[in-house]
């Protein structure tokens, strides 16, 4: 198992190298000079030149790339052009918010999506199948911003059940321990704050989870239907096993494997969706941080956040592979 | 033809999708010649009028008829979807087939690049590209196409892998047919089914992502009508005049939904095992 | 395991949260929540670039020597300075400072602190280099007396001293925190900095020892909410008390105002601003259609100014007649007559006289991003279409647009200037002096010695009445050259909950002070 994980980690290197090159060159072709942006109106040409030199911007692109990669190895992502703070620090400040939101969204999506898929596959072409397929297709087709808006209008503005935006009520500040507010609230005995944090999580989680739950539901249905047609299921049924048992023990277990893959694959798409969700819900995560950085031409931040996104994605796919091994003994044996 | 009829009879949801799609296409092709309004001409006196007999879906902040904007905007939005998928299909399938057929280091190189692109959240790549080349519809389309291409490449590669070991391909190789001919004549043609299913589903994603870019101000430029951009430009009026936002928003939803309904059913249909369950 | 218990408990008491909120009511009355679109860049006078959010917080945490008097903002009053005199040649400023004032860290405020702060900003802040470089010497005469000597007369200098960059910092705190001062700012102001969380909030606490009296509020929370419609939903739901005026500048407030005015829980505060938004030509360009004066005049007459103000802005913006807004003390009333009027027929005629076939023009109309600029661009584009000119809109991100402008790669662009100090100098010198043409946000005026001399003379003349006359002439001279079409001046608009009292909308600089604010 360990050697398998190590091999997967090594395979990560070329992918991250390509990502690095793409990010670096992408950022260079975005027009607008960062030094000019940083100094603002009123700066003289001399000051701009001086800052360009300080930021290595006056050097050939290859050298800039060299300096950048060198810095990455010591955890130096550079400094934000907007705030002057280290990018690594700023990312770490915002990472917990994004992780909290996206992990919860994955959990919700699994809890909702998989049962729907299973039930629909057990009775294909039934009324339940049609309705859930339609609903999940609507879920996949719904633009995230539209869903967010509708939910805000209904649950926050009209009904007043949930807060419109933010991560915790400003009147119930939570002390910073880990950066995960619910956890911090509970750790510091601030139950009210933690509750407020839970309330604040509901709408953004629902928006992020909707797409994934719908995708998952469709996917599980399809794979279940494939699996249910396999010989071993027929054998099980012929052996007189009860239908529920067959579905749960044989059908579900075998269709969970591909479902894990799809969760991993869609995770990246979900992080992308976090940009919109975080902006609309004033959620202090890295999606919004990145969008602001692109607007401000904050090169080091764009590079840093994109790398973090890519790394998260690649790590997820490794976790998926490992889970795969745990779920499927055949693959586990192959891993050796 | 018989197949099509059978397919539709067995797939209620596909019929629903088809009906929505035909209605939308009818709306955007015939609609503009029936409406008396212009999509861009301002009529400030009648701004933000509620839906009425004159303006079925009301008017926007410039007094433009929302239904008319949706008709013209649909032309742009659907053209985007088709255009994006065409680009993604061409690029993705070419490299995917090549990788699957050639194998070896070329396969490795192509698939690593595909992995790298997949590792970017699609919207992130699209935002960066739009920012790099300037905000315009063409650039937004190109950006979305690049993010969709890897999916095609993956499907195409697995098709190429499974087809290139088929006897007829091996026969063609042993006959000494040129590679490009084998790729096109045998592998591409025989692997087309799943790729078409992928295309229908990708159409939905393409429209959705271009709309998201439009929402972030990186797509179509005013005064051009485009659904995503129209949602974004009118978002500030949602509390007082919800129709200016919900109408184009629902149009996006319906269009994407129709493609997904059809694509989903097609996917079932092309899968022999599931097809037997349905029949 | 403890955590799980916590979660179980949490789930059980979730329905009780409503009653818990009741207990917070008192704290709520003493807390003002202000919605802002993004984090402040830095709470640091030494690097402040007039970025609105940081600037506003600075003005509430720190004090300046002088400030404009509310509500008209035409007269300067002393803050940390009790009084001052200016020498006849306009170069020497003598200040008498307030006694017994303490910084929030307990150290005493004195003339040495002023000298320290101003010299610190001069050394570290490129944004105000042009004006702070005029300071030749700052002399501490006694702990309560200070003399500032300029190298040249600059009548707008006192305006500069009212700016956030000229706020007085605690020298002891700077010594203690060094380059971490921006995250631990200490001033003499009515509110002390308490904490900041990235992309979430900035919390300020009342300074009970404030020299003008303790503020009525006990804390201010700036909540960062990037999306405009979310800000409005929060305001309506009571999640925030005030939507800061800067938030309104990127979206049109007209529709919001109508709806919010009807809402009894809310109120809308409005004030005229000195902001000018214009369609500008690339005046340095010697070729192209708009090197011809008649063509520029044609465009100026093609725009339906009143239609824009009423139709698009619904009365939330005002007409601009020339290079200065009509609320400026140097505004020349004659400009109202001289300003171009909407006349599409005349516009077509002028184009013909210029020898330009409108259909041959394929303009790229550059504009900033955001719904406000999108709406203005849409309107202008339609106006141009009416006289036969085809223009395509390119809404460009701020840094990219600025690069296009400073490098002169455009024919027409929508642009604007928000003056930060209350003096005509802020619009005229930076906008129209030809030697500054290639810097950001100017009209890119071509070499023009007569006009340049006038501008520099007006900038340096100490006698205010003479200055005013000079600016009158300058406005007429600039108008003759038609460097652009002045479109509108947005009003400063603050949305507040109805129970917020004592807030005055500040127009120069356009930042709110919360010392006098309370909640009922």
PDB file of N, CA and C in Angstrom, chain B residues 40-42 44 47-48 61-62 64 131 134-136 215-218 220-223 232-233 235-240, chain C residues 227 229 232-233 236 251-252 254-256 307 310-312 314 369 371 374-375 378-379 381-382 386 393-397:
ATOM      1  N   UNK B  40     -31.758  45.937 -28.938  1.00  0.00           N
ATOM      2  CA  UNK B  40     -30.773  46.893 -28.430  1.00  0.00           C
ATOM      3  C   UNK B  40     -31.297  48.319 -28.346  1.00  0.00           C
ATOM      4  N   UNK B  41     -32.371  48.618 -29.067  1.00  0.00           N
ATOM      5  CA  UNK B  41     -32.877  50.002 -29.074  1.00  0.00           C
ATOM      6  C   UNK B  41     -33.405  50.365 -27.679  1.00  0.00           C
ATOM      7  N   UNK B  42     -32.964  51.527 -27.171  1.00  0.00           N
ATOM      8  CA  UNK B  42     -33.365  51.922 -25.821  1.00  0.00           C
ATOM      9  C   UNK B  42     -34.744  52.582 -25.832  1.00  0.00           C
ATOM     10  N   UNK B  44     -36.096  54.296 -22.660  1.00  0.00           N
ATOM     11  CA  UNK B  44     -35.925  54.549 -21.237  1.00  0.00           C
ATOM     12  C   UNK B  44     -37.243  54.841 -20.517  1.00  0.00           C
ATOM     13  N   UNK B  47     -38.832  51.747 -18.826  1.00  0.00           N
ATOM     14  CA  UNK B  47     -37.891  50.805 -18.224  1.00  0.00           C
ATOM     15  C   UNK B  47     -38.518  50.034 -17.066  1.00  0.00           C
ATOM     16  N   UNK B  48     -38.050  48.807 -16.920  1.00  0.00           N
ATOM     17  CA  UNK B  48     -38.440  47.926 -15.832  1.00  0.00           C
ATOM     18  C   UNK B  48     -39.958  47.801 -15.669  1.00  0.00           C
ATOM     19  N   UNK B  61     -33.839  47.370 -17.677  1.00  0.00           N
ATOM     20  CA  UNK B  61     -33.537  48.701 -17.157  1.00  0.00           C
ATOM     21  C   UNK B  61     -33.441  49.762 -18.247  1.00  0.00           C
ATOM     22  N   UNK B  62     -33.345  49.337 -19.511  1.00  0.00           N
ATOM     23  CA  UNK B  62     -33.297  50.304 -20.603  1.00  0.00           C
ATOM     24  C   UNK B  62     -34.608  50.326 -21.371  1.00  0.00           C
ATOM     25  N   UNK B  64     -35.921  47.782 -22.795  1.00  0.00           N
ATOM     26  CA  UNK B  64     -35.913  46.804 -23.889  1.00  0.00           C
ATOM     27  C   UNK B  64     -36.777  45.610 -23.502  1.00  0.00           C
ATOM     28  N   UNK B 131      -9.192  36.947 -19.028  1.00  0.00           N
ATOM     29  CA  UNK B 131      -8.466  38.114 -18.547  1.00  0.00           C
ATOM     30  C   UNK B 131      -7.254  38.359 -19.435  1.00  0.00           C
ATOM     31  N   UNK B 134      -8.496  39.522 -23.092  1.00  0.00           N
ATOM     32  CA  UNK B 134      -9.514  40.551 -23.127  1.00  0.00           C
ATOM     33  C   UNK B 134     -10.887  39.926 -23.085  1.00  0.00           C
ATOM     34  N   UNK B 135     -11.830  40.633 -22.471  1.00  0.00           N
ATOM     35  CA  UNK B 135     -13.163  40.051 -22.343  1.00  0.00           C
ATOM     36  C   UNK B 135     -13.907  40.169 -23.657  1.00  0.00           C
ATOM     37  N   UNK B 136     -14.218  39.056 -24.261  1.00  0.00           N
ATOM     38  CA  UNK B 136     -15.082  39.083 -25.439  1.00  0.00           C
ATOM     39  C   UNK B 136     -15.685  37.702 -25.549  1.00  0.00           C
ATOM     40  N   UNK B 215     -21.656  35.977 -16.340  1.00  0.00           N
ATOM     41  CA  UNK B 215     -22.076  36.457 -15.020  1.00  0.00           C
ATOM     42  C   UNK B 215     -20.940  37.220 -14.350  1.00  0.00           C
ATOM     43  N   UNK B 216     -19.717  36.772 -14.563  1.00  0.00           N
ATOM     44  CA  UNK B 216     -18.566  37.448 -13.961  1.00  0.00           C
ATOM     45  C   UNK B 216     -18.080  38.615 -14.826  1.00  0.00           C
ATOM     46  N   UNK B 217     -18.815  38.928 -15.884  1.00  0.00           N
ATOM     47  CA  UNK B 217     -18.463  40.084 -16.715  1.00  0.00           C
ATOM     48  C   UNK B 217     -17.373  39.793 -17.720  1.00  0.00           C
ATOM     49  N   UNK B 218     -17.138  38.522 -18.022  1.00  0.00           N
ATOM     50  CA  UNK B 218     -16.028  38.191 -18.912  1.00  0.00           C
ATOM     51  C   UNK B 218     -16.502  37.646 -20.259  1.00  0.00           C
ATOM     52  N   UNK B 220     -19.963  38.062 -23.225  1.00  0.00           N
ATOM     53  CA  UNK B 220     -20.491  38.993 -24.216  1.00  0.00           C
ATOM     54  C   UNK B 220     -20.481  40.425 -23.672  1.00  0.00           C
ATOM     55  N   UNK B 221     -20.206  41.374 -24.546  1.00  0.00           N
ATOM     56  CA  UNK B 221     -20.161  42.773 -24.153  1.00  0.00           C
ATOM     57  C   UNK B 221     -21.491  43.459 -24.491  1.00  0.00           C
ATOM     58  N   UNK B 222     -21.934  44.402 -23.650  1.00  0.00           N
ATOM     59  CA  UNK B 222     -23.174  45.100 -23.976  1.00  0.00           C
ATOM     60  C   UNK B 222     -22.995  45.893 -25.262  1.00  0.00           C
ATOM     61  N   UNK B 223     -24.061  46.179 -26.008  1.00  0.00           N
ATOM     62  CA  UNK B 223     -25.467  45.871 -25.712  1.00  0.00           C
ATOM     63  C   UNK B 223     -25.917  44.517 -26.246  1.00  0.00           C
ATOM     64  N   UNK B 232     -26.339  38.758 -15.358  1.00  0.00           N
ATOM     65  CA  UNK B 232     -25.366  39.519 -14.587  1.00  0.00           C
ATOM     66  C   UNK B 232     -25.675  41.012 -14.586  1.00  0.00           C
ATOM     67  N   UNK B 233     -25.982  41.564 -15.769  1.00  0.00           N
ATOM     68  CA  UNK B 233     -26.198  43.002 -15.864  1.00  0.00           C
ATOM     69  C   UNK B 233     -27.435  43.434 -15.078  1.00  0.00           C
ATOM     70  N   UNK B 235     -28.738  41.828 -12.353  1.00  0.00           N
ATOM     71  CA  UNK B 235     -28.815  41.243 -11.023  1.00  0.00           C
ATOM     72  C   UNK B 235     -29.220  42.273  -9.974  1.00  0.00           C
ATOM     73  N   UNK B 236     -28.769  43.506 -10.185  1.00  0.00           N
ATOM     74  CA  UNK B 236     -29.058  44.547  -9.202  1.00  0.00           C
ATOM     75  C   UNK B 236     -30.553  44.874  -9.108  1.00  0.00           C
ATOM     76  N   UNK B 237     -31.323  44.439 -10.110  1.00  0.00           N
ATOM     77  CA  UNK B 237     -32.749  44.764 -10.084  1.00  0.00           C
ATOM     78  C   UNK B 237     -33.603  43.628  -9.543  1.00  0.00           C
ATOM     79  N   UNK B 238     -32.944  42.568  -9.080  1.00  0.00           N
ATOM     80  CA  UNK B 238     -33.693  41.350  -8.780  1.00  0.00           C
ATOM     81  C   UNK B 238     -34.770  41.571  -7.722  1.00  0.00           C
ATOM     82  N   UNK B 239     -34.522  42.460  -6.770  1.00  0.00           N
ATOM     83  CA  UNK B 239     -35.507  42.647  -5.705  1.00  0.00           C
ATOM     84  C   UNK B 239     -36.739  43.379  -6.204  1.00  0.00           C
ATOM     85  N   UNK B 240     -36.550  44.354  -7.079  1.00  0.00           N
ATOM     86  CA  UNK B 240     -37.688  45.159  -7.522  1.00  0.00           C
ATOM     87  C   UNK B 240     -38.331  44.616  -8.780  1.00  0.00           C
TER      88      UNK B 240
ATOM     89  N   UNK C 227     -20.500  41.013  -3.067  1.00  0.00           N
ATOM     90  CA  UNK C 227     -21.561  41.086  -4.062  1.00  0.00           C
ATOM     91  C   UNK C 227     -22.591  42.156  -3.698  1.00  0.00           C
ATOM     92  N   UNK C 229     -25.705  42.728  -4.659  1.00  0.00           N
ATOM     93  CA  UNK C 229     -27.084  42.358  -4.311  1.00  0.00           C
ATOM     94  C   UNK C 229     -27.111  41.681  -2.943  1.00  0.00           C
ATOM     95  N   UNK C 232     -27.269  44.365  -0.376  1.00  0.00           N
ATOM     96  CA  UNK C 232     -28.600  44.933  -0.215  1.00  0.00           C
ATOM     97  C   UNK C 232     -29.504  43.996   0.569  1.00  0.00           C
ATOM     98  N   UNK C 233     -29.433  42.705   0.281  1.00  0.00           N
ATOM     99  CA  UNK C 233     -30.250  41.744   1.023  1.00  0.00           C
ATOM    100  C   UNK C 233     -29.902  41.794   2.512  1.00  0.00           C
ATOM    101  N   UNK C 236     -31.451  44.907   4.095  1.00  0.00           N
ATOM    102  CA  UNK C 236     -32.890  44.756   4.300  1.00  0.00           C
ATOM    103  C   UNK C 236     -33.200  43.806   5.445  1.00  0.00           C
ATOM    104  N   UNK C 251     -22.331  50.244  -8.918  1.00  0.00           N
ATOM    105  CA  UNK C 251     -23.649  49.828  -9.385  1.00  0.00           C
ATOM    106  C   UNK C 251     -24.562  51.044  -9.366  1.00  0.00           C
ATOM    107  N   UNK C 252     -25.589  51.020 -10.205  1.00  0.00           N
ATOM    108  CA  UNK C 252     -26.504  52.154 -10.222  1.00  0.00           C
ATOM    109  C   UNK C 252     -27.465  52.014  -9.054  1.00  0.00           C
ATOM    110  N   UNK C 254     -30.150  53.800  -8.554  1.00  0.00           N
ATOM    111  CA  UNK C 254     -31.490  54.341  -8.796  1.00  0.00           C
ATOM    112  C   UNK C 254     -32.602  53.391  -8.367  1.00  0.00           C
ATOM    113  N   UNK C 255     -32.517  52.156  -8.853  1.00  0.00           N
ATOM    114  CA  UNK C 255     -33.588  51.209  -8.559  1.00  0.00           C
ATOM    115  C   UNK C 255     -33.642  50.887  -7.075  1.00  0.00           C
ATOM    116  N   UNK C 256     -32.435  50.713  -6.496  1.00  0.00           N
ATOM    117  CA  UNK C 256     -32.369  50.420  -5.074  1.00  0.00           C
ATOM    118  C   UNK C 256     -33.008  51.540  -4.283  1.00  0.00           C
ATOM    119  N   UNK C 307     -31.270  62.525 -20.693  1.00  0.00           N
ATOM    120  CA  UNK C 307     -31.793  61.160 -20.791  1.00  0.00           C
ATOM    121  C   UNK C 307     -30.960  60.207 -19.936  1.00  0.00           C
ATOM    122  N   UNK C 310     -31.712  61.033 -16.132  1.00  0.00           N
ATOM    123  CA  UNK C 310     -33.031  60.613 -15.682  1.00  0.00           C
ATOM    124  C   UNK C 310     -33.267  59.127 -15.922  1.00  0.00           C
ATOM    125  N   UNK C 311     -33.001  58.702 -17.163  1.00  0.00           N
ATOM    126  CA  UNK C 311     -33.333  57.333 -17.551  1.00  0.00           C
ATOM    127  C   UNK C 311     -32.477  56.292 -16.870  1.00  0.00           C
ATOM    128  N   UNK C 312     -31.179  56.504 -16.924  1.00  0.00           N
ATOM    129  CA  UNK C 312     -30.293  55.486 -16.379  1.00  0.00           C
ATOM    130  C   UNK C 312     -30.091  55.676 -14.882  1.00  0.00           C
ATOM    131  N   UNK C 314     -31.888  57.831 -12.803  1.00  0.00           N
ATOM    132  CA  UNK C 314     -33.078  58.141 -12.009  1.00  0.00           C
ATOM    133  C   UNK C 314     -32.819  59.192 -10.954  1.00  0.00           C
ATOM    134  N   UNK C 369     -15.274  47.680 -15.973  1.00  0.00           N
ATOM    135  CA  UNK C 369     -16.226  46.589 -15.781  1.00  0.00           C
ATOM    136  C   UNK C 369     -17.322  47.003 -14.806  1.00  0.00           C
ATOM    137  N   UNK C 371     -21.742  46.677 -13.658  1.00  0.00           N
ATOM    138  CA  UNK C 371     -23.032  47.026 -14.246  1.00  0.00           C
ATOM    139  C   UNK C 371     -23.212  48.527 -14.480  1.00  0.00           C
ATOM    140  N   UNK C 374     -21.365  49.336 -17.577  1.00  0.00           N
ATOM    141  CA  UNK C 374     -22.047  48.639 -18.664  1.00  0.00           C
ATOM    142  C   UNK C 374     -23.267  49.423 -19.109  1.00  0.00           C
ATOM    143  N   UNK C 375     -24.011  49.941 -18.140  1.00  0.00           N
ATOM    144  CA  UNK C 375     -25.221  50.689 -18.466  1.00  0.00           C
ATOM    145  C   UNK C 375     -24.882  52.002 -19.165  1.00  0.00           C
ATOM    146  N   UNK C 378     -23.725  51.252 -22.641  1.00  0.00           N
ATOM    147  CA  UNK C 378     -24.863  50.887 -23.485  1.00  0.00           C
ATOM    148  C   UNK C 378     -25.606  52.130 -23.953  1.00  0.00           C
ATOM    149  N   UNK C 379     -25.782  53.070 -23.027  1.00  0.00           N
ATOM    150  CA  UNK C 379     -26.505  54.298 -23.358  1.00  0.00           C
ATOM    151  C   UNK C 379     -25.726  55.124 -24.388  1.00  0.00           C
ATOM    152  N   UNK C 381     -23.422  54.143 -26.413  1.00  0.00           N
ATOM    153  CA  UNK C 381     -23.359  53.408 -27.681  1.00  0.00           C
ATOM    154  C   UNK C 381     -24.620  53.650 -28.503  1.00  0.00           C
ATOM    155  N   UNK C 382     -25.777  53.647 -27.820  1.00  0.00           N
ATOM    156  CA  UNK C 382     -27.042  53.887 -28.523  1.00  0.00           C
ATOM    157  C   UNK C 382     -27.109  55.316 -29.061  1.00  0.00           C
ATOM    158  N   UNK C 386     -27.372  56.530 -33.015  1.00  0.00           N
ATOM    159  CA  UNK C 386     -28.387  57.443 -33.535  1.00  0.00           C
ATOM    160  C   UNK C 386     -27.816  58.426 -34.554  1.00  0.00           C
ATOM    161  N   UNK C 393     -18.552  48.036 -27.580  1.00  0.00           N
ATOM    162  CA  UNK C 393     -18.129  48.282 -26.200  1.00  0.00           C
ATOM    163  C   UNK C 393     -17.113  47.228 -25.779  1.00  0.00           C
ATOM    164  N   UNK C 394     -16.052  47.666 -25.136  1.00  0.00           N
ATOM    165  CA  UNK C 394     -15.124  46.715 -24.524  1.00  0.00           C
ATOM    166  C   UNK C 394     -14.995  47.052 -23.046  1.00  0.00           C
ATOM    167  N   UNK C 395     -15.662  46.281 -22.223  1.00  0.00           N
ATOM    168  CA  UNK C 395     -15.542  46.497 -20.779  1.00  0.00           C
ATOM    169  C   UNK C 395     -14.286  45.789 -20.299  1.00  0.00           C
ATOM    170  N   UNK C 396     -13.341  46.575 -19.831  1.00  0.00           N
ATOM    171  CA  UNK C 396     -12.015  46.039 -19.544  1.00  0.00           C
ATOM    172  C   UNK C 396     -11.701  46.170 -18.074  1.00  0.00           C
ATOM    173  N   UNK C 397     -10.959  45.208 -17.555  1.00  0.00           N
ATOM    174  CA  UNK C 397     -10.541  45.256 -16.152  1.00  0.00           C
ATOM    175  C   UNK C 397      -9.691  46.502 -15.915  1.00  0.00           C
TER     176      UNK C 397
END
